[in-house]
Coordinates of C-alpha atoms and ligand atoms in Angstrom, one line a residue:
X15 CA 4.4 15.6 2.9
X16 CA 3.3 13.1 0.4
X17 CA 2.3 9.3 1.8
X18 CA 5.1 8.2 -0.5
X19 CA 8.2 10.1 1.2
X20 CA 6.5 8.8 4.5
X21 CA 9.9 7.7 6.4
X22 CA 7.5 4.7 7.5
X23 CA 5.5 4.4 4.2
X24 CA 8.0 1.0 2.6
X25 CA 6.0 0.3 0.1
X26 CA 3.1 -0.3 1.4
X27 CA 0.5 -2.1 -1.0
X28 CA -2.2 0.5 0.3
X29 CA -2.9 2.9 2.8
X30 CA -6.5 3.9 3.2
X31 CA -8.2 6.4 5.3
X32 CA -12.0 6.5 6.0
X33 CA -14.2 9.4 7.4
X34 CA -17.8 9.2 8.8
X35 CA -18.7 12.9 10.0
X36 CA -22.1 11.5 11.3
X37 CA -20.5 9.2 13.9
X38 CA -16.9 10.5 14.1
X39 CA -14.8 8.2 12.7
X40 CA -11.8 9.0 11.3
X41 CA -9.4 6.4 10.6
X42 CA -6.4 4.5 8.7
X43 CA -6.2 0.8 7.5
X44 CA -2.7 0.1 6.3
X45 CA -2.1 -3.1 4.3
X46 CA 1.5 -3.5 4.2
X47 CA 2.0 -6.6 2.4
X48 CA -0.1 -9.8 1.0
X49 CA 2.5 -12.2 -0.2
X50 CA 1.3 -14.9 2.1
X51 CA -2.4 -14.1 2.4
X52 CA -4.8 -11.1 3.2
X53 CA -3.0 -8.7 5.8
X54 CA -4.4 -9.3 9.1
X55 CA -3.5 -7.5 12.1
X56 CA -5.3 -5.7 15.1
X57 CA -7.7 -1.9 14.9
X58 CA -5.8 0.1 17.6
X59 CA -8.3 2.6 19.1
X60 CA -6.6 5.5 20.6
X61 CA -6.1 9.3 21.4
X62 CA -3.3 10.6 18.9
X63 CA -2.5 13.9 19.4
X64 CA -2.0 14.3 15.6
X65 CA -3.2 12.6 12.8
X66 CA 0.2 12.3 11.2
X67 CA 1.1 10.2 14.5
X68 CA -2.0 8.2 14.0
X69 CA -0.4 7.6 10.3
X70 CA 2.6 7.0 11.6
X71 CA 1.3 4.3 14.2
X72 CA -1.2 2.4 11.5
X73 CA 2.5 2.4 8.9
X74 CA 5.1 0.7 11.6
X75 CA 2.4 -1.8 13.0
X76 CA 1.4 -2.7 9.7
X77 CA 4.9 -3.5 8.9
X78 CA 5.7 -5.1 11.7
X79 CA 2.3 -7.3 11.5
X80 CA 4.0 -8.3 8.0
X81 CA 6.9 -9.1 9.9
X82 CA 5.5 -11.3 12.3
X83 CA 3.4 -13.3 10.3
X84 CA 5.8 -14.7 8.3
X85 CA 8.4 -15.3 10.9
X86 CA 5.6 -17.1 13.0
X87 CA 5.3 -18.7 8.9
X88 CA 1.4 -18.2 8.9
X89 CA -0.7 -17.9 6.0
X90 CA -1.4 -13.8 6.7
X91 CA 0.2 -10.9 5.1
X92 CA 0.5 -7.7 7.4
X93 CA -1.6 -4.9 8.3
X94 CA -3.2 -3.0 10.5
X95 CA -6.0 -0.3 11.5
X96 CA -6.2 2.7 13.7
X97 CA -9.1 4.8 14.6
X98 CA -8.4 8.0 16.4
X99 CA -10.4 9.0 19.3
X100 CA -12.8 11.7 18.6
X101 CA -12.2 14.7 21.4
X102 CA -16.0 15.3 21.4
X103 CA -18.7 13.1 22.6
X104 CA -19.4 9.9 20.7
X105 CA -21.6 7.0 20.3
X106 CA -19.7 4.1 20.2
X107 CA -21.6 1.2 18.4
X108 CA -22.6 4.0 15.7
X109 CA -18.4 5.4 15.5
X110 CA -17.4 1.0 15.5
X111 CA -20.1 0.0 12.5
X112 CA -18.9 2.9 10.5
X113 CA -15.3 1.4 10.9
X114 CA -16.8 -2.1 9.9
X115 CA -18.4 -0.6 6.6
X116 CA -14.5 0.6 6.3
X117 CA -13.1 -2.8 6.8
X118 CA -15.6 -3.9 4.3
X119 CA -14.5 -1.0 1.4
X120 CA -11.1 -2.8 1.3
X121 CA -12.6 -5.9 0.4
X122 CA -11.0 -8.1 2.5
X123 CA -7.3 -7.4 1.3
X124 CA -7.5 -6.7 5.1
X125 CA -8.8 -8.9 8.1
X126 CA -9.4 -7.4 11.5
X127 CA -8.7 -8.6 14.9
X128 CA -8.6 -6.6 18.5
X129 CA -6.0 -4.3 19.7
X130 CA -5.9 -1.9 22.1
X131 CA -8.4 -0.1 23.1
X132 CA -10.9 -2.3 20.6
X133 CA -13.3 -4.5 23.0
X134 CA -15.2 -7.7 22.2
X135 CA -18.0 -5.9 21.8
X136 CA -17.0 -3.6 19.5
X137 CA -15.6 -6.3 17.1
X138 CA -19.4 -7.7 17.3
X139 CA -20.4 -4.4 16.0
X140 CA -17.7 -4.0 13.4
X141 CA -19.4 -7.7 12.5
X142 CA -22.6 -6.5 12.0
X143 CA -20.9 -4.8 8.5
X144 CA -18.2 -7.2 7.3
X145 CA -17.3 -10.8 7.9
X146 CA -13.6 -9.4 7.6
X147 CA -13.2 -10.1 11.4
X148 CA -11.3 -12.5 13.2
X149 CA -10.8 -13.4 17.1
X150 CA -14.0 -13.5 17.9
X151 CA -16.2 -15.7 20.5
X152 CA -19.4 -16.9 18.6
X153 CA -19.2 -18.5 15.3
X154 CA -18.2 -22.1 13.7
X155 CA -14.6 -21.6 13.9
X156 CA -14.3 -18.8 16.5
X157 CA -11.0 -18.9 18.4
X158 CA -12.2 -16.2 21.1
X159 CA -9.1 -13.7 22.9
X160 CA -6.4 -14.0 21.2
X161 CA -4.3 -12.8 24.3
X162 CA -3.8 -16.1 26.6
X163 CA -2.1 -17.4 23.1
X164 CA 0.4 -14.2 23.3
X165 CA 1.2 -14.9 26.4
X166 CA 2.4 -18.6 26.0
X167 CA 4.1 -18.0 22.9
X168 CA 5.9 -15.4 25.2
X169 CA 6.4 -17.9 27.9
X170 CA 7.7 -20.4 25.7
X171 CA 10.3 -17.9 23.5
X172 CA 11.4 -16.9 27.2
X173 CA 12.5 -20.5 28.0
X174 CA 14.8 -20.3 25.4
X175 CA 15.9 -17.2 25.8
X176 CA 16.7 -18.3 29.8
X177 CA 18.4 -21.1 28.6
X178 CA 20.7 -19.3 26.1
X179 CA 21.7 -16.6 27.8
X180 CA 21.9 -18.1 31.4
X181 CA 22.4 -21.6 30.9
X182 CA 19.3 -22.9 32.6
X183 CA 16.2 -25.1 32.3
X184 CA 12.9 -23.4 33.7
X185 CA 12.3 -19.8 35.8
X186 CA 12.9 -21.1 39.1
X187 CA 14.2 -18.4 41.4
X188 CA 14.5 -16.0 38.6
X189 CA 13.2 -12.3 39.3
X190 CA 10.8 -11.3 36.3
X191 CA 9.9 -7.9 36.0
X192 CA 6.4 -7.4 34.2
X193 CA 5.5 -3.9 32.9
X194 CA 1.5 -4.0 31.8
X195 CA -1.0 -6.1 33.7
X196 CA -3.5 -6.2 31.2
X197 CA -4.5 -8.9 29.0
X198 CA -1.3 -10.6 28.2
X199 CA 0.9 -9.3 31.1
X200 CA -1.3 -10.4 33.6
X201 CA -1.3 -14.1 32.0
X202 CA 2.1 -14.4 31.4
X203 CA 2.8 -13.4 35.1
X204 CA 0.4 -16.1 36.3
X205 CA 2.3 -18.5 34.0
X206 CA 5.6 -17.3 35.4
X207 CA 4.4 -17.3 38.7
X208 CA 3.0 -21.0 38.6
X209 CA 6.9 -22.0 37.4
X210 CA 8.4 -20.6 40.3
X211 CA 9.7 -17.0 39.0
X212 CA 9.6 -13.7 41.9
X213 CA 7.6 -11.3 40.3
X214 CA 8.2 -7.7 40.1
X215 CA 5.4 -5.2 38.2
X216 CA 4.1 -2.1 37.3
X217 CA 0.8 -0.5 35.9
X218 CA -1.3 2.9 35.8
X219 CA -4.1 1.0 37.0
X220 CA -3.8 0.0 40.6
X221 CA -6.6 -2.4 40.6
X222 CA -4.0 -4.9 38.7
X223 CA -1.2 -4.3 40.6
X224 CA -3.2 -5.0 44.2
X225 CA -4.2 -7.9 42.3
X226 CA -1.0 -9.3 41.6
X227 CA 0.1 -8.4 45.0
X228 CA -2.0 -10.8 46.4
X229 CA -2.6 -13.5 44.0
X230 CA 0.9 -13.4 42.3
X231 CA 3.1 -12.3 45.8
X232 CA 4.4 -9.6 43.2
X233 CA 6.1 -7.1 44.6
X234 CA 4.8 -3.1 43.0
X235 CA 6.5 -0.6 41.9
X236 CA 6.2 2.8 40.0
X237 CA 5.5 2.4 36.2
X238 CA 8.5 5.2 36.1
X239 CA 11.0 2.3 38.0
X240 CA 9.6 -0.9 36.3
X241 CA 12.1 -1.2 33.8
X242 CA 15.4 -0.1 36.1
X243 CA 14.2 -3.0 38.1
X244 CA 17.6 -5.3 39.4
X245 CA 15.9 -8.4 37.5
X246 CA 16.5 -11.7 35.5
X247 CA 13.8 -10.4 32.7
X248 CA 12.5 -7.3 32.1
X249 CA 9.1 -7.6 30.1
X250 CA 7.6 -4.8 28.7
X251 CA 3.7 -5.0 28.4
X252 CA 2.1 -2.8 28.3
X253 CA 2.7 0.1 25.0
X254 CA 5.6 1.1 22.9
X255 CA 9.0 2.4 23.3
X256 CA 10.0 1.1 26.5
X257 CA 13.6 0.7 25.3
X258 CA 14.5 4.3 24.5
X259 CA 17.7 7.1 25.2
X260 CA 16.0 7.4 28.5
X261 CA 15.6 4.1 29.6
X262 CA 17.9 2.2 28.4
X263 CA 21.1 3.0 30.8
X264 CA 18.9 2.1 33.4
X265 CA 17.7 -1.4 32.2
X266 CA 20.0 -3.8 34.0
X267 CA 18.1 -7.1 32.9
X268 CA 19.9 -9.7 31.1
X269 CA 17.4 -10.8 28.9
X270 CA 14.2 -8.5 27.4
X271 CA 11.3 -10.4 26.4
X272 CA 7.6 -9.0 26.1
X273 CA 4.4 -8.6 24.2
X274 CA 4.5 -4.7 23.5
X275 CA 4.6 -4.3 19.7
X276 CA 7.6 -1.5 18.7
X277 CA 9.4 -2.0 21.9
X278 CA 12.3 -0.4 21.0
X279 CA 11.7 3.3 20.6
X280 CA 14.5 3.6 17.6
X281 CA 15.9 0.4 15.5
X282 CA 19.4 1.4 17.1
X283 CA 18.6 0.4 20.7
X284 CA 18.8 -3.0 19.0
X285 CA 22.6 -2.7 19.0
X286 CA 22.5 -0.1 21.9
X287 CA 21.4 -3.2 24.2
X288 CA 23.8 -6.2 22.3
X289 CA 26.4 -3.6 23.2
X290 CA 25.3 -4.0 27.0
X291 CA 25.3 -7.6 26.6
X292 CA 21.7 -7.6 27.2
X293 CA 19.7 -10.5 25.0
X294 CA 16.3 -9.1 23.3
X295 CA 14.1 -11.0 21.8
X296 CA 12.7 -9.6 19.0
X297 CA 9.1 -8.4 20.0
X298 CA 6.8 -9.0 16.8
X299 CA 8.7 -13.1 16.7
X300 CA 7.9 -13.5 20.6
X301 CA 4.4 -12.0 21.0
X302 CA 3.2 -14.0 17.6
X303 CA 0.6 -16.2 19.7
X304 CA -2.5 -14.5 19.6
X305 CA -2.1 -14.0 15.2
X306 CA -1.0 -17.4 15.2
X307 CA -4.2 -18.6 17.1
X308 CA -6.2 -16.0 15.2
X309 CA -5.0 -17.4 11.5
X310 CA -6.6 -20.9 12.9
X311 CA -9.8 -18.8 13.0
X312 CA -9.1 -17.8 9.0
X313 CA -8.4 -20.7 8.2
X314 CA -12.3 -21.6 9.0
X315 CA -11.3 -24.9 11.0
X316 CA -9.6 -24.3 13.9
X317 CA -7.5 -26.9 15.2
X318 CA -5.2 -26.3 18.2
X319 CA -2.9 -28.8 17.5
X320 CA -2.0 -26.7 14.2
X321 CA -1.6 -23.9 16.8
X322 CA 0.9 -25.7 18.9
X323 CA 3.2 -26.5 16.3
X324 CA 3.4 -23.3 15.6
X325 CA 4.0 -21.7 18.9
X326 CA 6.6 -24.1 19.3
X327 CA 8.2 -22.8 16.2
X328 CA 8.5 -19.1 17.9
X329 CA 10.9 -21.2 20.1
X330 CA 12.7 -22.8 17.1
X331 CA 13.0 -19.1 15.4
X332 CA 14.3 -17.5 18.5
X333 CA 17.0 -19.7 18.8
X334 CA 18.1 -18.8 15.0
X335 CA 18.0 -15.6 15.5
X336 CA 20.1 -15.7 18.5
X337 CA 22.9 -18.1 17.1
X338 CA 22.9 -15.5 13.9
X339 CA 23.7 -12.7 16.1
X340 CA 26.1 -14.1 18.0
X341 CA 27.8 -15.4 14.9
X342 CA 27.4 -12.2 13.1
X343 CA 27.8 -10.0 15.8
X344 CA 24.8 -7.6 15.0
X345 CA 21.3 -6.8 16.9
X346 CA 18.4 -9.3 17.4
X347 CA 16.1 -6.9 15.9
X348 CA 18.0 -6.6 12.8
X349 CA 19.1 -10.3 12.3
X350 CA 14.9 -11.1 12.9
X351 CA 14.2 -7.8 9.9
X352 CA 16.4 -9.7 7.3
X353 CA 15.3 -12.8 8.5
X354 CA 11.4 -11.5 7.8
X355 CA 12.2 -9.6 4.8
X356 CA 13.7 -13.3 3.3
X357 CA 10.6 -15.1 3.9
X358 CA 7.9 -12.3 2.8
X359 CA 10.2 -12.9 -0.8
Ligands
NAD21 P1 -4.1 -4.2 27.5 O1 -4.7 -2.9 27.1 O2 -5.0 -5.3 28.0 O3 -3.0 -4.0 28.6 C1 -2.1 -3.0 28.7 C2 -1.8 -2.7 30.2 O4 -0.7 -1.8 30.3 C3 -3.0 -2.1 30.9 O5 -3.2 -2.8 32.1 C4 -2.6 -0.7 31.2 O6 -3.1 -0.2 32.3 C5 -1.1 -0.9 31.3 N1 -0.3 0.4 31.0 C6 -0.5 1.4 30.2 N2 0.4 2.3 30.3 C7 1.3 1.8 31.2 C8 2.6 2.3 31.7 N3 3.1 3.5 31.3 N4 3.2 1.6 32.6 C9 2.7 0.4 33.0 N5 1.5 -0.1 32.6 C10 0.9 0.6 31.7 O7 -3.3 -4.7 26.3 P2 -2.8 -6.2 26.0 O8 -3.8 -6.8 25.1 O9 -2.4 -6.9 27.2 O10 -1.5 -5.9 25.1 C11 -0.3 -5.3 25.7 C12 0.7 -5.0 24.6 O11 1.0 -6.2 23.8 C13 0.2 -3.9 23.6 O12 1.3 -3.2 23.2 C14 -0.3 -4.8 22.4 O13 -0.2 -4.1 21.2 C15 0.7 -5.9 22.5 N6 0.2 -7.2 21.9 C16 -1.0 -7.7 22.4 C17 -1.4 -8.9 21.8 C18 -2.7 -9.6 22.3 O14 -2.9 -10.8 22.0 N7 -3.5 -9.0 23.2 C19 -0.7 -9.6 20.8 C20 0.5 -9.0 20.4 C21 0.9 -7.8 20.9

């Protein structure tokens, strides 16, 4: 199949992919669009079992990075990079400077940041080959993990969401269900936590979940009952899909709200859940935080009031989207696409 007939491709500005034999790499940087400035958007590091799923992946983040950075109305255009795990042995700094050296090819049409699997260290070694880099600790305007940012742009969208759909100020008393304990889930439990919410959650890695137990008095359960959960919330945290064929009869939530990019496994769920009278909030305008705090860093002076204002905004946005569906009686998710699409021009 051509990269043109790609059902994902959308006309993407360009679509690059970079081999290194001698360290492994093998990888895609997809720069979707750069209306409003030079795409930016995490390297996801992962095991795909094909590379046309690893193509696939680097397209529909890309997009959506585009999507989210101009409905959190940053100056960033979207994109995104994915390195697929080599099978064999590897060395790691020698595997991340080769991707660096890729980042630096595109000649900063495209701006990197951490995703999954990517550490803090291996952004420093991407950084020892291109100053295309952003979220990172040292340096004059440095604005350091991005991820305590996603979480209170989450927090914040979810007030608003609480308040439109079940008339109330706040998260007392409310049960939350929080699938993913890692970076962002685990903060945006504290925060929910500290503001009076019960806690239910789920995650592969036990270590998190014995955590929250005791720090968080969350209650556990199996990451294959998270989302059936009897809950106020249900917010997905941890990767994609969660709202799919399977799931979705099951989810019983009244509102969805999380930082997992592509949470809905098909654009149809969208209507699938306003049909169940179930209020999602779009996931690439509620998890905007961490972009928003990492286009401070671009900006080369960061200032956190800048970055206030504009997690505020997600709350300002939300709330448009939501009064547009209700009036137009269609999905979240697509009311937030045309929405994006109006303001990339
Ligand atoms: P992370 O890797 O730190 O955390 C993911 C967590 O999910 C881990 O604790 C992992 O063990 C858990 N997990 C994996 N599979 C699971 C499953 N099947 N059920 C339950 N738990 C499972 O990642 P993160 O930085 O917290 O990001 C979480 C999600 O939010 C990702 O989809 C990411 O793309 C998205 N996101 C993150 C940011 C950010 O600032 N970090 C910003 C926007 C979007």
């Amino acid at each position: 199949m051509s990269i043109f007939s790609h059902p994902d491709f959308d006309n993407h500005e360009g679509v690059y992919a970079f081999s290194d034999p001698a360290s492994g790499l093998r990888s895609y940087i997809a720069v979707h669009n750069t209306n409003r400035g030079p795409a930016s958007g995490g390297t996801r590091f992962w095991q795909y079992a094909t590379d046309y799923e690893a193509l696939t992946d680097v397209l529909r983040l890309s997009r959506a990075m585009s999507f989210k950075n101009a409905m959190a109305e940053i100056p960033l255009g979207g994109g995104k990079g994915v390195i697929i795990k080599p099978e064999s042995q590897f060395d790691r700094e020698s595997l991340f400077a080769a991707y660096g050296r890729a980042v630096e090819k595109v000649g900063g049409q495209y701006i990197t940041a951490e995703d999954v699997g990517v550490s803090p260290d291996d952004m420093l070694t991407i950084k020892t080959q291109t100053n295309f880099v952003a979220g990172l600790d040292d340096g004059e305007a440095a604005s350091g993990d991005p991820s305590p940012h996603t979480a209170d742009g989450i927090f914040r969208g979810l007030e608003v969401a609480v308040k439109h759909k079940l008339g109330i100020e706040g998260f007392g008393g409310l049960l939350v269900a929080v699938q993913g304990l890692g970076h962002v889930g685990y903060n945006l439990a504290e925060r929910l936590y500290k503001s009076g919410a019960r806690l239910v959650v789920a995650d592969i890695n036990s270590e998190v979940t014995a955590r929250a137990a005791s720090e968080l008095k969350a209650s556990v359960v199996g990451v294959d009952e998270i989302h059936a959960q009897e809950v106020d919330i249900f917010a997905p945290c941890a990767l994609g899909g969660a709202i799919n064929a399977n799931s979705i009869e099951d989810i019983s939530a009244y509102i969805i709200g999380g930082a997992a990019n592509n949470q809905l496994k098909t654009p149809e769920m969208g209507e699938a859940l306003r049909l169940r009278d179930i209020l999602y909030c779009p996931d690439y305008v509620l998890n905007a935080g961490g972009i928003i705090n990492v286009s401070a860093e671009v900006s080369g002076t960061y200032n956190y009031e800048w970055v206030d204002g504009k997690l505020e905004n997600i709350k300002v946005t939300l709330q448009e989207i939501f009064d547009r569906s209700e009036k137009l009686k269609l999905p979240t998710n697509e009311i937030a696409n045309e929405m994006a699409r109006e303001r990339l021009g």
